Short mmCIF file of C-alpha atoms and ligand atoms in Angstrom, two decimals:
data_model
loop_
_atom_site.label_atom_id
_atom_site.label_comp_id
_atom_site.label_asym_id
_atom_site.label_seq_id
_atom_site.Cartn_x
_atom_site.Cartn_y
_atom_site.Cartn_z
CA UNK A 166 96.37 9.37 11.50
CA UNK A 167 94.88 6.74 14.20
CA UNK A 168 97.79 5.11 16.04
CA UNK A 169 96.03 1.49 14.76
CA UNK A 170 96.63 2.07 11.13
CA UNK A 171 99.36 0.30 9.43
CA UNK A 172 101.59 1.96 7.37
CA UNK A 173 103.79 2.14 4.20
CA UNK A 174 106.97 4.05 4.46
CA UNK A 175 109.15 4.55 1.13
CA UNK A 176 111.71 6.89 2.51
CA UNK A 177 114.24 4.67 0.86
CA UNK A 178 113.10 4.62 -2.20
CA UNK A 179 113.93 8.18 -2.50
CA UNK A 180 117.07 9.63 -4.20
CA UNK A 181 118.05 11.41 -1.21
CA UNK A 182 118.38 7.70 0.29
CA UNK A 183 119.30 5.12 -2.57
CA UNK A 184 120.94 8.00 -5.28
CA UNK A 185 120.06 7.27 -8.89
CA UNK A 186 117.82 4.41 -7.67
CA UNK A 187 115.32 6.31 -5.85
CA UNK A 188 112.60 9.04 -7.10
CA UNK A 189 113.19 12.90 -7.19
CA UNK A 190 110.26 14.40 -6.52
CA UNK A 191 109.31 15.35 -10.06
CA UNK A 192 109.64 11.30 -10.67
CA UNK A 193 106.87 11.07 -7.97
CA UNK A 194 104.92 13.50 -9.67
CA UNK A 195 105.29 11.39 -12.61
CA UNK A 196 104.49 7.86 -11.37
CA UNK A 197 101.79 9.86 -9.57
CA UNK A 198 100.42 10.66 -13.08
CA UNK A 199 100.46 7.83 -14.38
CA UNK A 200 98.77 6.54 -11.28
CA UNK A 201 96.03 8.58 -10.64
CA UNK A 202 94.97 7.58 -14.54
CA UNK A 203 95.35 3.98 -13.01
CA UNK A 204 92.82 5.19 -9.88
CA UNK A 205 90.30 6.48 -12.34
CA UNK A 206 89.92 3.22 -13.58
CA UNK A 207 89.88 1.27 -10.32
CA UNK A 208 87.99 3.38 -7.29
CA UNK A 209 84.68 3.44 -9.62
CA UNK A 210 84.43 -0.35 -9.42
CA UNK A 211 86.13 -0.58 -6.31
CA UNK A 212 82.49 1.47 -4.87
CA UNK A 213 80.58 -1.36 -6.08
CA UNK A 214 82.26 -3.37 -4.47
CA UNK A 215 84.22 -5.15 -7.75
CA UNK A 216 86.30 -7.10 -8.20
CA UNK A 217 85.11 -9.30 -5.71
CA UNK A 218 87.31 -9.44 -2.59
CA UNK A 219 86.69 -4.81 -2.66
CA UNK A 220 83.09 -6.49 -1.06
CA UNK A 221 84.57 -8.93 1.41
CA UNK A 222 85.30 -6.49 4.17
CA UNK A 223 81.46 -5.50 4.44
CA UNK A 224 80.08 -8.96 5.08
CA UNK A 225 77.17 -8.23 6.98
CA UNK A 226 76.50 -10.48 10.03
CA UNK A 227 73.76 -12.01 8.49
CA UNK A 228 76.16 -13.31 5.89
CA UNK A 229 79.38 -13.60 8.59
CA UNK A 230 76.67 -16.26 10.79
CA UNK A 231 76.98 -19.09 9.09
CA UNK A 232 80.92 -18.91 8.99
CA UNK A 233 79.95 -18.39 12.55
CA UNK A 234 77.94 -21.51 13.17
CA UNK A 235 79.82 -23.55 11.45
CA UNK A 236 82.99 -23.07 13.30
CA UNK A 237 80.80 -23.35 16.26
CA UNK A 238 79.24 -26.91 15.25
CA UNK A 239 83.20 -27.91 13.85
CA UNK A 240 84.42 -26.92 17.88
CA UNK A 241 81.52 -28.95 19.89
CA UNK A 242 82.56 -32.12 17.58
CA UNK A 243 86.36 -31.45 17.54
CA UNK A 244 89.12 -29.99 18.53
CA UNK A 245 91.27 -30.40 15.66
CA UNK A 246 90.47 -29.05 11.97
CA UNK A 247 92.30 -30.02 9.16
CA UNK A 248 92.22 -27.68 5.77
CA UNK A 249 92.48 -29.64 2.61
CA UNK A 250 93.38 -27.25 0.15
CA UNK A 251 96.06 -25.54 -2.48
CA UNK A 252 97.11 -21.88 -3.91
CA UNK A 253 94.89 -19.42 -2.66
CA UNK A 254 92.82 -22.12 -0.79
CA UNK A 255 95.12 -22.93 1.82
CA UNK A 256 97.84 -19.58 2.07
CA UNK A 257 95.31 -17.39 3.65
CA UNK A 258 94.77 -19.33 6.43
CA UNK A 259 98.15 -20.19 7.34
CA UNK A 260 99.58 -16.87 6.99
CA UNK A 261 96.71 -15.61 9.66
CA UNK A 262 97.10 -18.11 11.91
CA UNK A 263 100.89 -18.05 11.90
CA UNK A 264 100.58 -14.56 12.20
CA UNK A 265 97.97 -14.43 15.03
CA UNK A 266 98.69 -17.72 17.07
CA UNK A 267 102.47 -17.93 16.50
CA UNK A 268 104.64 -20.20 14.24
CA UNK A 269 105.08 -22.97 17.12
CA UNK A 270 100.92 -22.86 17.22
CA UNK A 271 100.86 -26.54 16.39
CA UNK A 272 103.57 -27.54 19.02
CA UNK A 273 101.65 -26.85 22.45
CA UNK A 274 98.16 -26.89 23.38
CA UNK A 275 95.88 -23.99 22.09
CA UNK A 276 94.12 -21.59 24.49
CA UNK A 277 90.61 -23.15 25.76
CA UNK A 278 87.66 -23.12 22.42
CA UNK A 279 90.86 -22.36 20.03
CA UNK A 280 91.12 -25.58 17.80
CA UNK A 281 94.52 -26.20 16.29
CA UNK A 282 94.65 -25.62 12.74
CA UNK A 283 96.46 -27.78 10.44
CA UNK A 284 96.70 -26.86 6.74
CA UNK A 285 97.10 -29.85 4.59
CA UNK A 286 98.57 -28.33 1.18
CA UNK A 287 100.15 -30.56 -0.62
CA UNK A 288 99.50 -34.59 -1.89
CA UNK A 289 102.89 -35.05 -0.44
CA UNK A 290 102.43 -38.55 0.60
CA UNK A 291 105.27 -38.45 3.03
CA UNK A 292 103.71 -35.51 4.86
CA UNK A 293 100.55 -36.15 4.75
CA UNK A 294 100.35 -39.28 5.51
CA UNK A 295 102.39 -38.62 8.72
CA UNK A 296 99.85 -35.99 9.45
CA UNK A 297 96.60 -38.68 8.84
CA UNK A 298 98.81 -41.01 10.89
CA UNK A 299 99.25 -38.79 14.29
CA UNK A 300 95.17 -37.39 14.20
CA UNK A 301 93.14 -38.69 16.96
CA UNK A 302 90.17 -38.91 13.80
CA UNK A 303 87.33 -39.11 17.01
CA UNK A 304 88.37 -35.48 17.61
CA UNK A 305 89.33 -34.20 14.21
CA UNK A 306 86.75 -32.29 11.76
CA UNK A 307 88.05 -31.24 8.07
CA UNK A 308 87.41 -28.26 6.14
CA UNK A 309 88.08 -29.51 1.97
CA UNK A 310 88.43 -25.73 0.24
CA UNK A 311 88.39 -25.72 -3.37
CA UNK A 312 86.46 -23.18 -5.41
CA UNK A 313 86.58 -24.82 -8.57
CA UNK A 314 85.72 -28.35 -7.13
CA UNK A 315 88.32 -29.93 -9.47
CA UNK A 316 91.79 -29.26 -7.92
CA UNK A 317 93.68 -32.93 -8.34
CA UNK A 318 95.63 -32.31 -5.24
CA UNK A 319 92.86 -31.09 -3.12
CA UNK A 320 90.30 -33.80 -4.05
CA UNK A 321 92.32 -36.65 -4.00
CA UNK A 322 93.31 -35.75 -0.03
CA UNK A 323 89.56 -35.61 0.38
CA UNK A 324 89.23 -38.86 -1.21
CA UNK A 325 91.74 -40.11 1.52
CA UNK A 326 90.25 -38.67 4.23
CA UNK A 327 86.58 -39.68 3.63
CA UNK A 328 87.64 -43.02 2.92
CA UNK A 329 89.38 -43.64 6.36
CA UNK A 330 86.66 -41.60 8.11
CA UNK A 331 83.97 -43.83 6.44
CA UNK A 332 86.13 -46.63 7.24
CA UNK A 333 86.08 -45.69 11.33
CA UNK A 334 82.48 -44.08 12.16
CA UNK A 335 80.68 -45.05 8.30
CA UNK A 336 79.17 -42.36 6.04
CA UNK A 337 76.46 -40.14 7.52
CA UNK A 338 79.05 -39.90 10.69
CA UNK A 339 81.91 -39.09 8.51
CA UNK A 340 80.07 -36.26 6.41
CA UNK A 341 79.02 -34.41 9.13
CA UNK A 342 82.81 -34.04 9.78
CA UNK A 343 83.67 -32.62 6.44
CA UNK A 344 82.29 -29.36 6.05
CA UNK A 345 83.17 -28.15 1.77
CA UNK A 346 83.96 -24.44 1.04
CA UNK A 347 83.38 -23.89 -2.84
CA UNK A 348 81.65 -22.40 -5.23
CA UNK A 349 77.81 -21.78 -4.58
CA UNK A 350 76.67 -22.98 -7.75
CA UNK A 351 79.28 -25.38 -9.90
CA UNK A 352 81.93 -28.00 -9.21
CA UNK A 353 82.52 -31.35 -7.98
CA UNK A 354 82.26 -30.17 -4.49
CA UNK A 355 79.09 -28.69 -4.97
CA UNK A 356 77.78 -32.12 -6.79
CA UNK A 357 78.84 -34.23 -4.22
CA UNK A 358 77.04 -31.99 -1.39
CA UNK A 359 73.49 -32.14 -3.25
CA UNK A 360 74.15 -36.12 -4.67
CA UNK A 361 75.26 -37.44 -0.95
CA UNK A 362 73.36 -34.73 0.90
CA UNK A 363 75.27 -35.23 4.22
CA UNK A 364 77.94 -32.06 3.62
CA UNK A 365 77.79 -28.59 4.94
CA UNK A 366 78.74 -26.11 2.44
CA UNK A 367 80.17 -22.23 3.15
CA UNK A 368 80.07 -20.60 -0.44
CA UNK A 369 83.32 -18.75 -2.08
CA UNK A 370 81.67 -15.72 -3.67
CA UNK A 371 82.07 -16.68 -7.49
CA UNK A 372 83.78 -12.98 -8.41
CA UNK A 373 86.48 -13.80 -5.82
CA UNK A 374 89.56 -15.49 -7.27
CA UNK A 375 91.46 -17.69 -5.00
CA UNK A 376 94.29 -15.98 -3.82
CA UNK A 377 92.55 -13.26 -3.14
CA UNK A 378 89.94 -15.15 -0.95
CA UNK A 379 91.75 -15.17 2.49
CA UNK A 380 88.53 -12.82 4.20
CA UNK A 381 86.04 -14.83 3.12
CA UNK A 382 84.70 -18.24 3.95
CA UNK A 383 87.72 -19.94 2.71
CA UNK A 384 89.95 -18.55 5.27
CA UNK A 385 87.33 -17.29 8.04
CA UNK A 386 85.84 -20.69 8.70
CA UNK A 387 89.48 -22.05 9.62
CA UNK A 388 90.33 -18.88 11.55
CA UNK A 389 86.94 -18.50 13.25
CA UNK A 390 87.46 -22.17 14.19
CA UNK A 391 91.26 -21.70 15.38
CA UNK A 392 89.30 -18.61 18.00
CA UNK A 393 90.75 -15.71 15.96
CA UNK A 394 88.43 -12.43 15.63
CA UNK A 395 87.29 -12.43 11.78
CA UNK A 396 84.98 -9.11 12.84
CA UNK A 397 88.23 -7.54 13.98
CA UNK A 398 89.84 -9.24 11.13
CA UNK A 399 87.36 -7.40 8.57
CA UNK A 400 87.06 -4.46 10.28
CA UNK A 401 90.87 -3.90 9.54
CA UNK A 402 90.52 -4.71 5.69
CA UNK A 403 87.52 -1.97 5.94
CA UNK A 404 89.91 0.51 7.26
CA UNK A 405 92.68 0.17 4.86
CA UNK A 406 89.77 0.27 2.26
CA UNK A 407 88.71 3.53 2.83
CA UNK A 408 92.38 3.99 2.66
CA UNK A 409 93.17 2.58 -0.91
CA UNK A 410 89.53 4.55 -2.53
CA UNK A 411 91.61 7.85 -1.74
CA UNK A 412 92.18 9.19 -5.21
CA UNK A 413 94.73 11.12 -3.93
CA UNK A 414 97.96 8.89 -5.05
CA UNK A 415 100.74 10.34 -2.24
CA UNK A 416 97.85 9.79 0.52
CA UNK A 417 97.17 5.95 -1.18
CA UNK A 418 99.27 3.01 0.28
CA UNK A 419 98.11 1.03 -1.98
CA UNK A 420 98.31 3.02 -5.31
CA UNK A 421 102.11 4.43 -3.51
CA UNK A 422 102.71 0.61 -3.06
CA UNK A 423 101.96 -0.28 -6.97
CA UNK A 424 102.96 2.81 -8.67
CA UNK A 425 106.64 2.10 -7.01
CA UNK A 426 107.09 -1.48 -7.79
CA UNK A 427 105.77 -0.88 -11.02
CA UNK A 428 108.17 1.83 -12.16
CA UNK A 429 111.02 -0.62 -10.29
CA UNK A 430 109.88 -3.34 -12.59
CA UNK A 431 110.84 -1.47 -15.88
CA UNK A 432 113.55 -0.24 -14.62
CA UNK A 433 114.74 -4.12 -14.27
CA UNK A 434 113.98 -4.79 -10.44
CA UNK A 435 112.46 -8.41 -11.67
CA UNK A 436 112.82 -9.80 -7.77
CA UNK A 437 110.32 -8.49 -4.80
CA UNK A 438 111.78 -9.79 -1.69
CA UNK A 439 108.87 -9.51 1.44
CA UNK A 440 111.22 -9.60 4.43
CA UNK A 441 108.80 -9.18 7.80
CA UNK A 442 111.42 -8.85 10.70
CA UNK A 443 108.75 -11.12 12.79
CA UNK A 444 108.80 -15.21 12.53
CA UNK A 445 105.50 -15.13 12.49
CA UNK A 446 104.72 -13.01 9.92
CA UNK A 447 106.55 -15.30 7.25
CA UNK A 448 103.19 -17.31 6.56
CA UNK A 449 102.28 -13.39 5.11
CA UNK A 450 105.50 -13.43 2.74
CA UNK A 451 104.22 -16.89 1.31
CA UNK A 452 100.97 -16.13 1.13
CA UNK A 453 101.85 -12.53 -0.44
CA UNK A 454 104.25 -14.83 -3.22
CA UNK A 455 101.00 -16.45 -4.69
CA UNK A 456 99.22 -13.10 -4.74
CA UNK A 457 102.17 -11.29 -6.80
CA UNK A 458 103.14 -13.74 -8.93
CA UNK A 459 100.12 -15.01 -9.88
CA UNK A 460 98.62 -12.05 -10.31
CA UNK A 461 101.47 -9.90 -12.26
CA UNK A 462 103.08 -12.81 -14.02
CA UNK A 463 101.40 -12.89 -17.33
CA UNK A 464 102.51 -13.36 -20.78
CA UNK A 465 100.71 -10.89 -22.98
CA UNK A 466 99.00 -7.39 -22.11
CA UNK A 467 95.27 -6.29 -22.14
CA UNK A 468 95.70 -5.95 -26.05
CA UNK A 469 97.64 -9.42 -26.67
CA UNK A 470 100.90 -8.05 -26.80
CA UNK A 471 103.27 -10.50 -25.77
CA UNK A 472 105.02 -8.74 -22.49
CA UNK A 473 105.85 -11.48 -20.31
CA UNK A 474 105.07 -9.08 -17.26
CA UNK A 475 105.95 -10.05 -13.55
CA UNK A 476 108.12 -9.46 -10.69
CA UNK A 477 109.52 -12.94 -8.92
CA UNK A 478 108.14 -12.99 -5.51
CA UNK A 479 110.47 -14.15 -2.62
CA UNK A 480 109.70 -14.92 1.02
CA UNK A 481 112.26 -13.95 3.52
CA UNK A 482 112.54 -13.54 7.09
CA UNK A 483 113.92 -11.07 9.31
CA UNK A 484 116.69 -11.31 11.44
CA UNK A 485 117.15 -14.91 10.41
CA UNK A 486 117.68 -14.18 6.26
CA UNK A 487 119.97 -11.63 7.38
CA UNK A 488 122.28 -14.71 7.86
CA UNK A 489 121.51 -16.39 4.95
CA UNK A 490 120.10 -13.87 1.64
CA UNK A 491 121.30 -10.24 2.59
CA UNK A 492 124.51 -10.75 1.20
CA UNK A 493 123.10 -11.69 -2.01
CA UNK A 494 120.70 -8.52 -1.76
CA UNK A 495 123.23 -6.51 -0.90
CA UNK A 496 125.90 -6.99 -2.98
CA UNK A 497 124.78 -9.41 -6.19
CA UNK A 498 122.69 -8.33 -9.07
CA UNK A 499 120.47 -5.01 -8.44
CA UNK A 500 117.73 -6.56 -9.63
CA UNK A 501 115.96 -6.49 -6.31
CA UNK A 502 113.42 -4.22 -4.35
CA UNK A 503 112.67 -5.49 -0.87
CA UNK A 504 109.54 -5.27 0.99
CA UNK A 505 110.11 -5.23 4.66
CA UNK A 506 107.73 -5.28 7.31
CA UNK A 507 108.18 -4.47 10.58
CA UNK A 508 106.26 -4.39 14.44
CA UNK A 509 106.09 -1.18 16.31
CA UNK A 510 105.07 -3.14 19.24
CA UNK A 511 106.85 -6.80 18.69
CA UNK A 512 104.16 -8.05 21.58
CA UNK A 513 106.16 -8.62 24.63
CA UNK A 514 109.76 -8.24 24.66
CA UNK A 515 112.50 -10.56 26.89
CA UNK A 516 115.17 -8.73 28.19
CA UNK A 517 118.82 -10.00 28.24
CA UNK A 518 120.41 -10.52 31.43
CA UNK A 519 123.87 -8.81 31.73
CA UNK A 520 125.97 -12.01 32.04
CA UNK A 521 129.41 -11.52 30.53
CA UNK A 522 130.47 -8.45 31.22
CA UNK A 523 134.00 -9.16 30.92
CA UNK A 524 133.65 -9.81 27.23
CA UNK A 525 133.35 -6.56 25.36
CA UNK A 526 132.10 -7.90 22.27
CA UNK A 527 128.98 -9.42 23.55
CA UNK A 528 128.55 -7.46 26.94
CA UNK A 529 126.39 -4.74 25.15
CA UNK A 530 123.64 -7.34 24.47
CA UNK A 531 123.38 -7.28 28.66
CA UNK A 532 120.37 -4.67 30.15
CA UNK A 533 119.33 -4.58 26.50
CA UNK A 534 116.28 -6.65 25.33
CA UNK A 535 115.49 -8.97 22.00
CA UNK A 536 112.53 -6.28 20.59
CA UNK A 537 115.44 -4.14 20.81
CA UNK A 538 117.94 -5.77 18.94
CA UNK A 539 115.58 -7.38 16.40
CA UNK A 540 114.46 -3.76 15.82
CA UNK A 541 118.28 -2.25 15.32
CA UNK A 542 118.69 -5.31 12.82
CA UNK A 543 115.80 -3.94 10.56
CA UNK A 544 117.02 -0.94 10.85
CA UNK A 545 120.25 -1.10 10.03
CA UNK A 546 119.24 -3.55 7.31
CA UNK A 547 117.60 -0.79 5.47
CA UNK A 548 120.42 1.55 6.24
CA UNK A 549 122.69 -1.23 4.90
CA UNK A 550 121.04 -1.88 1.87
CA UNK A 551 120.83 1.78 0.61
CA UNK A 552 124.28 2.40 1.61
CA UNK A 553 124.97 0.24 -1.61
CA UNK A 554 121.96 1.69 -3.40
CA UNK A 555 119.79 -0.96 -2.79
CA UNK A 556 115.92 0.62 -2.58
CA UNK A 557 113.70 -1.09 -0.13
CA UNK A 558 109.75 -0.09 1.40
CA UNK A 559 108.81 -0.69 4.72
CA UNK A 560 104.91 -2.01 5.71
CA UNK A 561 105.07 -0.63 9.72
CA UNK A 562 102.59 -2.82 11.85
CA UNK A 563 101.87 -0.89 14.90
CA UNK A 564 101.25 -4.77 16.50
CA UNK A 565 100.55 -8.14 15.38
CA UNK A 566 96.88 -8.38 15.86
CA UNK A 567 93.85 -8.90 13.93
CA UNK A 568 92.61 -5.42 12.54
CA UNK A 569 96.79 -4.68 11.74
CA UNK A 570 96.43 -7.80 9.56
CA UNK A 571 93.18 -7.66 7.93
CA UNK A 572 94.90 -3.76 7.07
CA UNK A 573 97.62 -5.73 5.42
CA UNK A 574 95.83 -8.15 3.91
CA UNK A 575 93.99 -5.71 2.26
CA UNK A 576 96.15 -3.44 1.26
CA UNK A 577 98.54 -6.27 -0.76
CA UNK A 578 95.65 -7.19 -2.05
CA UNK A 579 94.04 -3.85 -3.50
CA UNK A 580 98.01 -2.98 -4.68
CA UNK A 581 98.27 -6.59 -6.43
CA UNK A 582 95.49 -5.14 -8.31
CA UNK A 583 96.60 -1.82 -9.06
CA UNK A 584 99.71 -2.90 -9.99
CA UNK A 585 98.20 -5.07 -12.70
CA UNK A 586 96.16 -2.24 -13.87
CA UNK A 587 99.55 0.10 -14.07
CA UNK A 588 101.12 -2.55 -16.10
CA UNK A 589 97.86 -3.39 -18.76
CA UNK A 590 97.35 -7.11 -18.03
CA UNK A 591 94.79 -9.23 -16.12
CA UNK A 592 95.65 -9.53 -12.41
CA UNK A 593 92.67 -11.73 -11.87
CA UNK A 594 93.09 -14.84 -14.19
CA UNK A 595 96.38 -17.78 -14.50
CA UNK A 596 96.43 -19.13 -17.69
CA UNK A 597 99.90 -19.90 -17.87
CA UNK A 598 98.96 -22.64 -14.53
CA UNK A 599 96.55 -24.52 -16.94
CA UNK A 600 98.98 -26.53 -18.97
CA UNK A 601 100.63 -28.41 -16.16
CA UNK A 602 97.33 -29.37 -14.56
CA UNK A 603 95.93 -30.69 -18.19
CA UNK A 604 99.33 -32.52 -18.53
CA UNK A 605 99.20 -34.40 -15.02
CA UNK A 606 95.22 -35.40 -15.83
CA UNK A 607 96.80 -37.16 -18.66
CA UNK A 608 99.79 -38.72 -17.00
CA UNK A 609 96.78 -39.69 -14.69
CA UNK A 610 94.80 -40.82 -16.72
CA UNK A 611 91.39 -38.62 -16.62
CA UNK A 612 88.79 -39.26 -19.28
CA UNK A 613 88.84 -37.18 -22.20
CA UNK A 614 92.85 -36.04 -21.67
CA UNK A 615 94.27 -38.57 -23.83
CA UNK A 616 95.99 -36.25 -26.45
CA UNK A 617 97.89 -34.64 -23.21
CA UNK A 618 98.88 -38.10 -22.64
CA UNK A 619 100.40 -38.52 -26.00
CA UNK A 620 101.61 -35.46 -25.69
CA UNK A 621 103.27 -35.78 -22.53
CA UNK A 622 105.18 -39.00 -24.11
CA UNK A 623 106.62 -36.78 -26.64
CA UNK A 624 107.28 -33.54 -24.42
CA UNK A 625 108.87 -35.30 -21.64
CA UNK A 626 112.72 -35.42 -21.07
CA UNK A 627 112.75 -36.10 -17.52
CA UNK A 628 115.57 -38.60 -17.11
CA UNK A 629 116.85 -38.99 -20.69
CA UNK A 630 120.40 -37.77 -19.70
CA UNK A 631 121.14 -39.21 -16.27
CA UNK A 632 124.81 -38.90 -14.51
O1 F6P B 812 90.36 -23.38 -4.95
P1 F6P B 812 90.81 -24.22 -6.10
O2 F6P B 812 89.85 -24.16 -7.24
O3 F6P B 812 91.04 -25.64 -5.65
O4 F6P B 812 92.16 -23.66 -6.66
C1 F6P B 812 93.34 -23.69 -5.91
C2 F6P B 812 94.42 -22.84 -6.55
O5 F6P B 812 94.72 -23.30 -7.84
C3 F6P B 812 94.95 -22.21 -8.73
O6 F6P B 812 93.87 -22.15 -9.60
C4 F6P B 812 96.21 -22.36 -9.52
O7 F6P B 812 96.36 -23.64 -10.01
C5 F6P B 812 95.02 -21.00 -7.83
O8 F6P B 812 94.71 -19.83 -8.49
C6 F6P B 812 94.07 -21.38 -6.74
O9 F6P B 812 94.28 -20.61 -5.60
#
């Protein structure tokens, strides 16, 4: 195995490790069963490429060049870019950034043609209007990501933006700072680029759902234009891919990944808890919270039987959770399986003096170093939390660079999937966020919502019983 590839290991999820809540061996060659039945189904569309985001690692360059350009054009008029989007159209891009240019990336100065990267998320007027107060708009471009076009949150930040831009530098000026990533064909997005004409457009393939979009246009533009390697990037996600086809399940991260959790979710492990023991890789843990709950959370099976699947997705951090959640993992309900991940190489390490020596309880930290100790914490984390039978799964990084990531990326992404398959329901649609968004339009008052307006009147009890 090539010293670059990331890796999953599930020693404690073993019953030599956790006891009764780990897998024998014949339980492995069980879920293994089961899951191979799961691979027959998936690696046959996976070759063509299907669902959508199996493709996304082999953009070609002829398709990667206008990502390319763009970011290109967005750097010579700017050296700011501002992502309007929500969900699976704004994650993505964080979590790589974060992951790649550090969590303080918006604090100091970026390296030379490296644009800082804001991602504007939420309608949050507070927030965002703090943001739109501190740009310098002469040197700020924005990217407005929406696949469907009709996102209230997304749009009405647009709506925002263009107006102040328009306001400033007037219309053609302002459009040539908005570039739109959306759907090639439909949406308001799309209508607005062919009615005003001034727009560039990058296209979200229309077989690519949103959270799992992060390695195509809507999260390589942003990442391109923040100077990270998206060919390095995708040539990651292409490793782990040939990784994930292997029909062999105990030689499959990604079908070892899904066939785990799965048979941890009926046995009542409702919580996954991602706990990367790197700050930086906590953007992955939110991002990773869309893609599993999204995906798994559904109400009724492949058949309509109502099964109210799922697993609650929750992002931690490593050491700093330790001091905050562990107990709770370690000793409340065991209704948990953590996910850690963890950095072979943390990426430069800072030794600690040996001042103190007279103090026995902190003079060990002296001559030792920070990788070191944040390493022992994961470690003995795990150790910890199968001493009390906890089970956990560890995602080893080699380093924190682009072709570790885009193997990460990938591989959550192919074992979201496969873990939908295991459990019979839809990984790749959210009905159950439908109902809120038709509610708001009529609280809002869009044409043709008027019975969710009277229905809201009669549904909501916000503030009926107030103390
Ligand atoms: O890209 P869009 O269409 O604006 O959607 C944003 C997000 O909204 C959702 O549809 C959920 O409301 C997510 O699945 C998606 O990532």
């Amino acid at each position: 195995m090539s010293e670059d590839m990331v890796r999953l290991d599930y020693s404690y999820c073993t019953a030599e490790a956790v006891g009764q809540n780990g897998f024998s061996d014949a339980d492995l060659d069980r879920i293994g069963k089961d899951a191979a039945l799961m691979l027959d189904s998936v690696l046959p569309e996976a070759k063509q490429g299907k669902p959508g985001f199996m493709a996304l690692p082999f953009m070609t360059d002829d398709e990667l060049d206008p990502v390319l350009k763009e970011a290109g054009r967005l750097k010579d008029l700017a050296d700011t870019l501002v992502v309007l989007g929500i969900g699976g159209s704004a994650l993505g891009a964080t979590a790589v950034d974060m992951a790649l240019a550090g969590s303080l990336r918006n604090s100091f100065a970026r390296p030379h043609g490296c644009m800082r990267l804001f991602v504007a998320d939420n309608p949050d007027p507070r927030s965002f209007g703090m943001l739109l107060h501190n740009l310098d708009l002469n040197r700020t471009v924005f990217n407005v990501v929406s696949k469907s076009g009709s996102t209230a949150e997304t749009m009405a930040q647009f709506m925002v933006v263009m107006e102040m831009l328009k306001n400033k530098m007037g219309w053609d000026k302002a459009a040539q700072r908005v570039v739109f990533t959306t759907d090639p064909e439909k949406g308001n997005l799309r209508l607005i680029a062919q009615k005003e004409g001034d727009f560039r457009c990058l296209e979200v393939p229309p077989d690519v759902g949103g959270r799992f979009s992060v390695l195509s246009p809507v999260g390589l533009l942003p990442l391109a234009a923040a100077g990270h390697n998206i060919k390095v990037l995708l040539s990651g996600a292409r490793a782990m891919y040939e990784r994930c086809l292997n029909p062999d399940f105990s030689s499959n991260p990604a079908a070892l990944l899904a066939g785990l959790t799965v048979e941890y979710m009926h046995s009542a492990r409702n919580i996954l808890v991602m706990m990367p023991y790197a700050t930086d890789l906590f953007g992955l843990a939110q991002w990773f919270a869309q893609l599993w709950a999204e995906s798994l959370g559904k109400a009724s099976d492949l058949d309509g039987k109502e099964v109210h699947a799922g697993q609650t997705p929750v992002a931690a951090v490593g050491a700093t959770d330790q001091h905050s959640q562990l107990q709770l993992y370690i000793e409340g309900p065991q209704d948990k399986l953590v996910l850690f991940a963890t950095l072979d190489d943390m990426g430069g390490d800072i030794p600690i003096p040996g001042l103190f020596q007279d103090i026995d309880s902190i003079s060990y930290l002296g001559g030792a170093s920070m990788g070191a100790l944040i390493k022992s914490e994961a470690k003995a984390t795990q150790a910890a939390l199968a001493q009390q039978k906890r089970p956990s799964l560890n995602l080893r990084l080699p380093r924190l660079d682009a072709h570790c990531l885009g193997q990460v990326l990938f591989l959550l992404e192919a074992a979201t999937l496969m873990a939908g398959k295991l459990l019979r329901i839809n990984p790749l649609d959210q009905p159950g966020v439908e109902l809120g968004k038709v509610l708001t339009y009529g609280l809002m008052g869009r044409k043709g919502f008027e019975q969710e307006a009277k229905r809201m009147a009669e549904i909501d009890f916000g503030g009926k019983r107030l103390v």
